[in-house]
Coordinates of C-alpha atoms in Angstrom, one line a residue:
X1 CA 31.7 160.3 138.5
X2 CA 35.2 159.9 139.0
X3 CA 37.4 157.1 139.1
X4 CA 39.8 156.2 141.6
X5 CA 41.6 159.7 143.1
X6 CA 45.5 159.4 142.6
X7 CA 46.6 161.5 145.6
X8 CA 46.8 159.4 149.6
X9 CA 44.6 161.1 152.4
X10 CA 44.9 160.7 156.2
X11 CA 43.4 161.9 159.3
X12 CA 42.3 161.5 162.8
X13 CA 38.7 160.0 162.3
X14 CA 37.8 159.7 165.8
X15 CA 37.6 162.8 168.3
X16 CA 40.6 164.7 169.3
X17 CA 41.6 164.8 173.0
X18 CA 42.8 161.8 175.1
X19 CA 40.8 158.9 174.6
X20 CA 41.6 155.1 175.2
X21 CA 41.7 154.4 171.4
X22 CA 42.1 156.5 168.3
X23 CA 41.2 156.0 164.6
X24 CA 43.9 156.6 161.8
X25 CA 42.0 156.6 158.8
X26 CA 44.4 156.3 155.3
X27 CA 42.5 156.1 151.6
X28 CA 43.8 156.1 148.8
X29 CA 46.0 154.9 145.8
X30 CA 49.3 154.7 148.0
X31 CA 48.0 153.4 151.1
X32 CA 49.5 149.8 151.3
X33 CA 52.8 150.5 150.1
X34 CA 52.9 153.3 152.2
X35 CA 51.3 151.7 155.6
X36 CA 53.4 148.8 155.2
X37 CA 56.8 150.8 155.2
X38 CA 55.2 151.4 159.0
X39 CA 54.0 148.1 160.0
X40 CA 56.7 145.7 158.3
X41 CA 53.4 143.8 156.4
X42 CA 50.2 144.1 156.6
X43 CA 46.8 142.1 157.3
X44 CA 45.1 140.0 154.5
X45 CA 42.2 142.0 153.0
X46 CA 39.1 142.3 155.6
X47 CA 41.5 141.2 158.6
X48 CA 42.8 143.0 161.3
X49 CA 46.6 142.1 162.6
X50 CA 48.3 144.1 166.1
X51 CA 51.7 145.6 164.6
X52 CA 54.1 147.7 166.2
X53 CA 54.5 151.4 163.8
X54 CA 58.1 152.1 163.5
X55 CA 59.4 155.2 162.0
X56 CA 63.2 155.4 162.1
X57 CA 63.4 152.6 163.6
X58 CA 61.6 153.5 166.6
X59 CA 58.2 151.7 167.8
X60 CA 55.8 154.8 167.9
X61 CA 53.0 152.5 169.3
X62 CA 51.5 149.0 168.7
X63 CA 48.2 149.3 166.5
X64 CA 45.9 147.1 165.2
X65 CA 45.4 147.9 161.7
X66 CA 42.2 146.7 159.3
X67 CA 42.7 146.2 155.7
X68 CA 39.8 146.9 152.8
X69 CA 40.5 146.7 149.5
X70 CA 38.6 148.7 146.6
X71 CA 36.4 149.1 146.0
X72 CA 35.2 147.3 148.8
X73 CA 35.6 150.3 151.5
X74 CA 34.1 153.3 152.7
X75 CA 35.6 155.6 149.8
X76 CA 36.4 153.3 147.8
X77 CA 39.9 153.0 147.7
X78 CA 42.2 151.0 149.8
X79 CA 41.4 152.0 153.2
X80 CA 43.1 151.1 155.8
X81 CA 42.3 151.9 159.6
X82 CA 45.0 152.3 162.2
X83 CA 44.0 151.8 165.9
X84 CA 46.4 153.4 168.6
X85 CA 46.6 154.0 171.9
X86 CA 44.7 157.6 172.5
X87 CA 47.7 160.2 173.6
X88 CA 47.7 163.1 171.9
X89 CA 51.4 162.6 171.7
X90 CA 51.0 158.9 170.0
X91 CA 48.6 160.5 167.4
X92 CA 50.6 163.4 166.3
X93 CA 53.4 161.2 166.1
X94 CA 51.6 158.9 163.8
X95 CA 49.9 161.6 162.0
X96 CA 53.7 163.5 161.4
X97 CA 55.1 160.2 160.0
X98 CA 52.7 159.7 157.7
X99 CA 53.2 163.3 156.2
X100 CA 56.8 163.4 156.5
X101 CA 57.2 160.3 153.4
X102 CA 55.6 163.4 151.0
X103 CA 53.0 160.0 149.9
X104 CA 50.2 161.2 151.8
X105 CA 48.6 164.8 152.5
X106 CA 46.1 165.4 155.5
X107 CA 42.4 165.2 154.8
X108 CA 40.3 168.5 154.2
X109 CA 36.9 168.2 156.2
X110 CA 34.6 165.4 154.2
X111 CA 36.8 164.4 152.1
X112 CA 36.8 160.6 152.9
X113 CA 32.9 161.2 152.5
X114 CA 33.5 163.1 149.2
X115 CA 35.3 160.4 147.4
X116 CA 33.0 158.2 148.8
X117 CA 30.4 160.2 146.9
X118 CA 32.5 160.4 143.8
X119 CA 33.2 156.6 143.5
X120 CA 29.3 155.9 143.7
X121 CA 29.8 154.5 147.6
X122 CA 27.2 157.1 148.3
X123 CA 24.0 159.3 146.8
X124 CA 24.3 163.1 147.4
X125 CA 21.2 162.3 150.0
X126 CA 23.1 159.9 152.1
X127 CA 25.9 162.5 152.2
X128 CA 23.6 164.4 153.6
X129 CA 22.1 161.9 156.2
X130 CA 25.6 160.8 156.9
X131 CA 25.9 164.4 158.0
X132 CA 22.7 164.3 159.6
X133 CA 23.7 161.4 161.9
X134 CA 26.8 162.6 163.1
X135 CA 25.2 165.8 164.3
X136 CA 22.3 164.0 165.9
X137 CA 21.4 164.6 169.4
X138 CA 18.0 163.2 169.8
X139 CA 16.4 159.3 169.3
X140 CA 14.3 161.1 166.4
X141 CA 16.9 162.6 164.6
X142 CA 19.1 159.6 164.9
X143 CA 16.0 157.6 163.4
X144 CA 15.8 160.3 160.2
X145 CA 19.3 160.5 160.1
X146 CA 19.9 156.5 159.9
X147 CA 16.9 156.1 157.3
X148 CA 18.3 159.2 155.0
X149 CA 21.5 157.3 155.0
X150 CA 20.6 153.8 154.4
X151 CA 19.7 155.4 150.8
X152 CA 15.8 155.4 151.2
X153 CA 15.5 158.8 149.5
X154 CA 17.6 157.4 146.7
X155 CA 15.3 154.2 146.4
X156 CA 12.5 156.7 146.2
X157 CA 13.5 159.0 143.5
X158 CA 14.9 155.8 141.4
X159 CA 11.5 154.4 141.5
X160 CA 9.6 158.1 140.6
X161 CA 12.7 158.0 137.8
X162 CA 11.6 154.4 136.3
X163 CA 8.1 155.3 136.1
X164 CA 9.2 158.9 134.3
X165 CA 11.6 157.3 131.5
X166 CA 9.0 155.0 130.6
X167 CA 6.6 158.1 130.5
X168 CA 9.3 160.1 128.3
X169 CA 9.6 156.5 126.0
X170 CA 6.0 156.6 125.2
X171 CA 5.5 160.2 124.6
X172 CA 8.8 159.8 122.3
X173 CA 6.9 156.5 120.3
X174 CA 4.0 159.3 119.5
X175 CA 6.8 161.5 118.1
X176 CA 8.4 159.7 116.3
X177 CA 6.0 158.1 114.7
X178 CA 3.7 161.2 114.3
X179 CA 2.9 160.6 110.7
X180 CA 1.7 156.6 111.0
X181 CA -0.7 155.3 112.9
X182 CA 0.5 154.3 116.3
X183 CA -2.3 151.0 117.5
X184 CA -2.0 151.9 120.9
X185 CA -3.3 155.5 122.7
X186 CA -0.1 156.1 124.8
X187 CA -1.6 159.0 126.4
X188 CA -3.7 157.3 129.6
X189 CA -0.8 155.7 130.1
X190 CA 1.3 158.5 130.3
X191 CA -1.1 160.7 132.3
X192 CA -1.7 157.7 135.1
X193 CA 2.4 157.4 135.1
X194 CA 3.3 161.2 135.8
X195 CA -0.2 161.5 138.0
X196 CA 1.3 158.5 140.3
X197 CA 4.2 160.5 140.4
X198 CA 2.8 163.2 141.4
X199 CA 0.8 162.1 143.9
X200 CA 4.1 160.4 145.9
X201 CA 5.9 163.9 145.7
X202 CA 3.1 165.3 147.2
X203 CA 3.1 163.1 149.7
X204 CA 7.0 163.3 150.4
X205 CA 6.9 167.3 150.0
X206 CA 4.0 167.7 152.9
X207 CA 6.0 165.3 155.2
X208 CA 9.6 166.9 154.4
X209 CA 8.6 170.2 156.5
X210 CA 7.9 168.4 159.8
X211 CA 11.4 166.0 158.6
X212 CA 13.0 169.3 158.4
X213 CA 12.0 170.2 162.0
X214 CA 13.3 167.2 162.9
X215 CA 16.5 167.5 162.2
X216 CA 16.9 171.4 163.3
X217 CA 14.0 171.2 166.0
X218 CA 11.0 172.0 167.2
X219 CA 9.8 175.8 168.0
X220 CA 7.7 176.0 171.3
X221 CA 6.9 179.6 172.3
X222 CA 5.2 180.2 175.7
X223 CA 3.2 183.8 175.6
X224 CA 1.1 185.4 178.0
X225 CA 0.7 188.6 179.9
X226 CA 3.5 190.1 182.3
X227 CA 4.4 188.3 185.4
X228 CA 2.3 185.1 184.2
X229 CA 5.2 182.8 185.3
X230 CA 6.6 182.3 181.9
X231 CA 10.4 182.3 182.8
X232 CA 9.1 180.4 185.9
X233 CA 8.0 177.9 184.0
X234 CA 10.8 177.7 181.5
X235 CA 13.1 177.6 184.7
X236 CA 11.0 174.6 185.7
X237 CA 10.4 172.5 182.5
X238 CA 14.5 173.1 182.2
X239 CA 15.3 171.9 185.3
X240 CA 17.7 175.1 185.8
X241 CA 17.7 179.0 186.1
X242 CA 17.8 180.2 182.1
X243 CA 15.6 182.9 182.8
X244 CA 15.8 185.9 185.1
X245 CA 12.3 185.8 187.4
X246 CA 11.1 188.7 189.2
X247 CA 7.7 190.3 190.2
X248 CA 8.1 193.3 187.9
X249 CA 6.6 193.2 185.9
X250 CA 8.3 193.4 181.8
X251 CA 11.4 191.7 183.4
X252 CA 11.6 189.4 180.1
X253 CA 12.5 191.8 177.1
X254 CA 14.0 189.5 174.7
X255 CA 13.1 186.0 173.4
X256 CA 15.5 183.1 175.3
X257 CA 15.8 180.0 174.1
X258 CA 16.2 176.8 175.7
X259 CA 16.8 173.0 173.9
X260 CA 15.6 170.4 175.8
X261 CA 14.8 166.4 174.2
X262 CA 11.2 165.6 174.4
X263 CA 10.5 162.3 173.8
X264 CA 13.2 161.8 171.4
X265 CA 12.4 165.1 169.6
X266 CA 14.3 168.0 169.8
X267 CA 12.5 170.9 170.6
X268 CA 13.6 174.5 171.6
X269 CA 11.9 176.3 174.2
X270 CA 10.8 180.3 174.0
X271 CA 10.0 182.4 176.4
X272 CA 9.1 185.6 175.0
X273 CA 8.1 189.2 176.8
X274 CA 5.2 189.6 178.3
X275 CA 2.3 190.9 176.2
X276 CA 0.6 194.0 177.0
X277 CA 0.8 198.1 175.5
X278 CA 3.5 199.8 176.7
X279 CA 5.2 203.4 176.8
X280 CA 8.7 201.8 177.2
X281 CA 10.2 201.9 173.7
X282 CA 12.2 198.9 174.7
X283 CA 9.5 196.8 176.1
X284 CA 7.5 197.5 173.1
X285 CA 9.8 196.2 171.1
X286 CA 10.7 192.6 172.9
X287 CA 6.6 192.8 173.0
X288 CA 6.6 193.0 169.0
X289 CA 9.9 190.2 168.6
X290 CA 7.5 188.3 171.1
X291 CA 4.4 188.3 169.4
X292 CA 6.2 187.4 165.5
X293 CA 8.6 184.7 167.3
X294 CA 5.2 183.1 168.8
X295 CA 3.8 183.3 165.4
X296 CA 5.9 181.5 163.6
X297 CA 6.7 178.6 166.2
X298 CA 5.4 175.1 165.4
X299 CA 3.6 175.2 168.9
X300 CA 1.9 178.2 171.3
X301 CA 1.5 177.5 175.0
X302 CA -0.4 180.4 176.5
X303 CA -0.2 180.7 180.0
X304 CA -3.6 182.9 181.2
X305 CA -2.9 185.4 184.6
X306 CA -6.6 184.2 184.8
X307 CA -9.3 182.2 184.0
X308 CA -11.0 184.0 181.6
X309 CA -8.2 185.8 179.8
X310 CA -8.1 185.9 175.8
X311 CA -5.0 185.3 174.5
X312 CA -3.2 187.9 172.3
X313 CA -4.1 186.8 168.6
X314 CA -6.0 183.7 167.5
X315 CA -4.3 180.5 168.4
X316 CA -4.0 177.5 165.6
X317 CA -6.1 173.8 166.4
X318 CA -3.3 172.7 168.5
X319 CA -1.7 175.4 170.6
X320 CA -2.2 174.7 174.5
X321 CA -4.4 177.1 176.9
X322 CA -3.3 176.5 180.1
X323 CA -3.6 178.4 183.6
X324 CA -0.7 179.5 185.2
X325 CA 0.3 180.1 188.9
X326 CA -1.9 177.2 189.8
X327 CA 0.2 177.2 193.5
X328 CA -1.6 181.1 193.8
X329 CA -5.5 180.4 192.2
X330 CA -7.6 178.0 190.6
X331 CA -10.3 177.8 187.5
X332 CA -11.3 175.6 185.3
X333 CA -9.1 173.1 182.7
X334 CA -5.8 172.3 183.6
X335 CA -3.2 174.7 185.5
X336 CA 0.6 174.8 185.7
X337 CA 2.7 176.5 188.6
X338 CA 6.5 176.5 187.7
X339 CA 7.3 177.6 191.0
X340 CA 6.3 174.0 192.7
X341 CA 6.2 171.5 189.8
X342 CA 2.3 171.5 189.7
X343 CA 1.1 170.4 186.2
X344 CA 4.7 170.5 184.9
X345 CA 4.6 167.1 183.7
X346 CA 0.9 166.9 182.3
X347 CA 2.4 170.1 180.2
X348 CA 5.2 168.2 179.2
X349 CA 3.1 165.4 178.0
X350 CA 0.8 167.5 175.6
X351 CA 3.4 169.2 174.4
X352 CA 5.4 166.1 173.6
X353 CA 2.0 164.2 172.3
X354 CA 1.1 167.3 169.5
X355 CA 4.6 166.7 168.5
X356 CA 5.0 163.7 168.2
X357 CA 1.4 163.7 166.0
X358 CA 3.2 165.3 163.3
X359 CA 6.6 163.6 163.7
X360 CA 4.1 160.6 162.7
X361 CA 4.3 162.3 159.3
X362 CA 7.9 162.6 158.4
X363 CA 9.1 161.9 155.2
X364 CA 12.6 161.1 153.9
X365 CA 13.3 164.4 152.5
X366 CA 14.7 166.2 155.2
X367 CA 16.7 169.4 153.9
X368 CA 15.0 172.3 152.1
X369 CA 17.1 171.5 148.9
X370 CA 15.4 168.0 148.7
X371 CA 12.0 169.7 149.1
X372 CA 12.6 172.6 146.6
X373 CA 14.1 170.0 144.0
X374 CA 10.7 168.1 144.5
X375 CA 8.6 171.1 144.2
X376 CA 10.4 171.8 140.7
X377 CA 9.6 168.6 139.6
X378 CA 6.2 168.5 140.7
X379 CA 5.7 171.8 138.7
X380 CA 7.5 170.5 135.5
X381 CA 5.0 167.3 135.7
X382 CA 1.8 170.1 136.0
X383 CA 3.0 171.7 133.0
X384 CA 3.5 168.5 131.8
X385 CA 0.1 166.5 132.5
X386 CA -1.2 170.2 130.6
X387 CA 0.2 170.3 127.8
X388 CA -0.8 166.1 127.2
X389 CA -4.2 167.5 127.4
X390 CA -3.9 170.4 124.5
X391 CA -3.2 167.3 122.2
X392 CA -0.7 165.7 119.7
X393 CA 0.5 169.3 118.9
X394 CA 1.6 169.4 122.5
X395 CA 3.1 166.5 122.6
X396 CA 7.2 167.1 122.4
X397 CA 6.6 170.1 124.9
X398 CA 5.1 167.3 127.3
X399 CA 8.4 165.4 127.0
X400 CA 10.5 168.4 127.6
X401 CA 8.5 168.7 130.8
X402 CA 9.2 165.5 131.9
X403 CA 12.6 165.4 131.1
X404 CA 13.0 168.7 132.8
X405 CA 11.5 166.8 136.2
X406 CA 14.0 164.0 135.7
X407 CA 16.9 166.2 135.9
X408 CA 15.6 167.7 138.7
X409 CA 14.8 164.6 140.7
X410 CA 18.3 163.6 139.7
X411 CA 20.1 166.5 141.4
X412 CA 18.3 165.8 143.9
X413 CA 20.5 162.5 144.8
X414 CA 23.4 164.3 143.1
X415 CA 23.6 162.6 139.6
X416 CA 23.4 166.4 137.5
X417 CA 23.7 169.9 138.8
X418 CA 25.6 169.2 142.1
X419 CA 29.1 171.1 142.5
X420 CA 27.6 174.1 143.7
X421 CA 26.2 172.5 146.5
X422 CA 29.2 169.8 147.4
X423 CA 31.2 172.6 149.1
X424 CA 28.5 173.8 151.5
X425 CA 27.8 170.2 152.5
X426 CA 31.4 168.8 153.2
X427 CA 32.0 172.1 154.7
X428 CA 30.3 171.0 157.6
X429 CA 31.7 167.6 158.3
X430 CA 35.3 167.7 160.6
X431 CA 38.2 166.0 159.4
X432 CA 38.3 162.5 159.2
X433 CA 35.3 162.0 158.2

């Protein structure tokens, strides 16, 4: 990594639009001299003073600025924090005299984060849970979000990279010393090393689908027959008109989509066409985007015109069966009716218990590039744990293994093989951050 980056950054690092205080964040190698040409001195490191910021001689606004020192700051660098009043005006006055001394450019979006990243403040993995965090909406993913960036991935792979280097050490005794007689058998050791490994990515690889839903949501696709009361029921779980309802039956032709917070999850809501053979070319086809939508959702709630109906293809273990129009009929098991609340809530509690079943087995890999770096690892420790058992003549291919699932655990928190990932990353932070 890097060292210290020469050139001074600003930005806005709280939101835009009137607000009763805004953050001016400055970082880098030019920040004091060039804050305290503003604010006629500046606070001890760690403090905080109120100073008036003059440019030309005229007081712009009265802000309280905080001082840290590197490396002993977000980035890094010297930091130091502006707080002004929260006019537009005040900020882009601030913001103009700043970039008017030629000392300091404005921030592109993450790059605070990326030099953060590049003076070892952060792990690749807690970039990303940084990110995570700012975009979450829901208790869970602010949970996820909060462990990613508190560096618990990071903990993880250093501890799976411990037990591989001493792996790689022992295999490498058997090499190079192939021609004396080593006392010890290395090889159980080795084996029970990379097999513990193993054995953690496997657990982190199953949980890192359902972490994965957890941070991009849910699926929950409600399928039955036309005129069941699925958009009733969507209106009704919503709490507003999303969907057009109507007696006619095929009134639904495409899949909508509603995102609602269940318990602390987030979890999007389909309602799909109604299923049933049809001659209209257009229904036909909102029938066929229904049925492979409903497919691949985490969830199916079937709502049955009747009693005995079958639903449309096989449902999994969990998927709900539930009688709808409950305010028009009655069988047996439980019954919804979207048009007066009946069962609405019991619905809402299943639904938000099966979820929360598997949310109980998150992991802390929670973007598909952690997963498929873990799954490439796992593999290279297969071939690995093979080749030990062909014998001594296997031996240096072993290591090779192992060292291949090194580097790949490594990119994974960004230590090798990173750059062509950094810009889609930052890309989706804003400025200031």
């Amino acid at each position: 990594m890097s060292g210290l980056i020469a050139d001074t950054i600003f930005a806005l690092a709280s939101a835009n639009g009137r607000a009763g205080v805004s953050v001016i964040r400055v970082s880098g190698a030019e920040t004091v001299d060039l804050c305290s040409k503003f604010l006629g001195g500046l606070p001890d490191v760690g403090q905080f003073r109120l100073r008036p910021f003059k440019d030309k001689g005229q007081i712009i606004d009265h802000v309280l600025a905080l001082r840290f020192q590197a490396p002993h700051s977000f980035t890094g660098e010297d930091v130091i924090e502006l707080h002004c009043h929260g006019s537009p005006a005040v900020v882009k006055a601030v913001l103009a005299a700043l970039s008017e001394t030629g000392r300091a450019r404005m921030a592109e979006p993450g790059e605070f984060t990326r030099r953060a990243l590049e003076n070892n403040k952060l792990d690749l993995a807690q970039v990303e849970g940084l990110g995570d965090l700012i975009n979450a909406e829901t208790e869970a993913q602010r949970r996820q979000a909060s462990r990613v960036f508190s560096g618990h991935l990071g903990k993880l792979v250093e501890a799976w990279r411990q037990h591989l280097l001493r792996a790689t050490a022992l295999i490498e005794v058997t090499i190079d010393f192939a021609d004396e007689d080593v006392p010890t058998d290395v090889t159980p050791e080795v084996q029970g090393l990379i097999t513990q490994v193993v054995q953690s990515l496997d657990v982190e690889i199953a949980g890192s689908l359902v972490a994965e839903r957890i941070r991009d949501g849910f699926e929950v696709a409600i399928i039955g027959a036309p005129n069941a009361g699925k958009s009733t029921l969507l209106n009704a779980i919503s709490g507003r008109d999303i969907a057009i309802t109507s007696e006619i039956a095929g009134t639904t032709r495409d899949v909508i989509e509603v995102r609602l917070d269940l318990g602390g999850l987030p979890v999007t809501l389909l309602d799909t066409a109604g299923i049933r053979d049809s001659t209209d070319t257009i229904e036909s086809i909102g029938v066929e985007r229904a049925i492979n939508r409903a497919k691949s959702a985490d969830l199916r709630v079937f709502l049955k015109s009747n009693p005995d109906e079958q639903p449309p293809f096989d449902l999994g273990a969990d998927d709900i069966s539930i009688l709808g129009k409950a305010d028009m009929q009655s069988g047996g098991g439980i019954s919804v009716s979207g048009q007066t609340g009946q069962g609405v809530d019991e619905l809402i509690a299943l639904v938000s218990a099966c979820l929360s079943d598997r949310a109980a087995n998150v992991a802390t890999a929670t973007h598909m590039r952690h997963r498929q770096a873990m799954l490439d690892a796992r593999q290279g420790l297969a071939d690995a744990l093979i080749a030990l058992g062909k014998g001594d003549s296997h031996t240096d291919i072993a290591a090779e293994y192992v060292r291949y699932a090194i580097r790949k655990l490594d990119s994974l928190i960004g230590r090798v093989d990173v750059e062509m990932v950094l810009g889609e990353i930052f890309l989706q932070f804003c400025i200031g951050k």
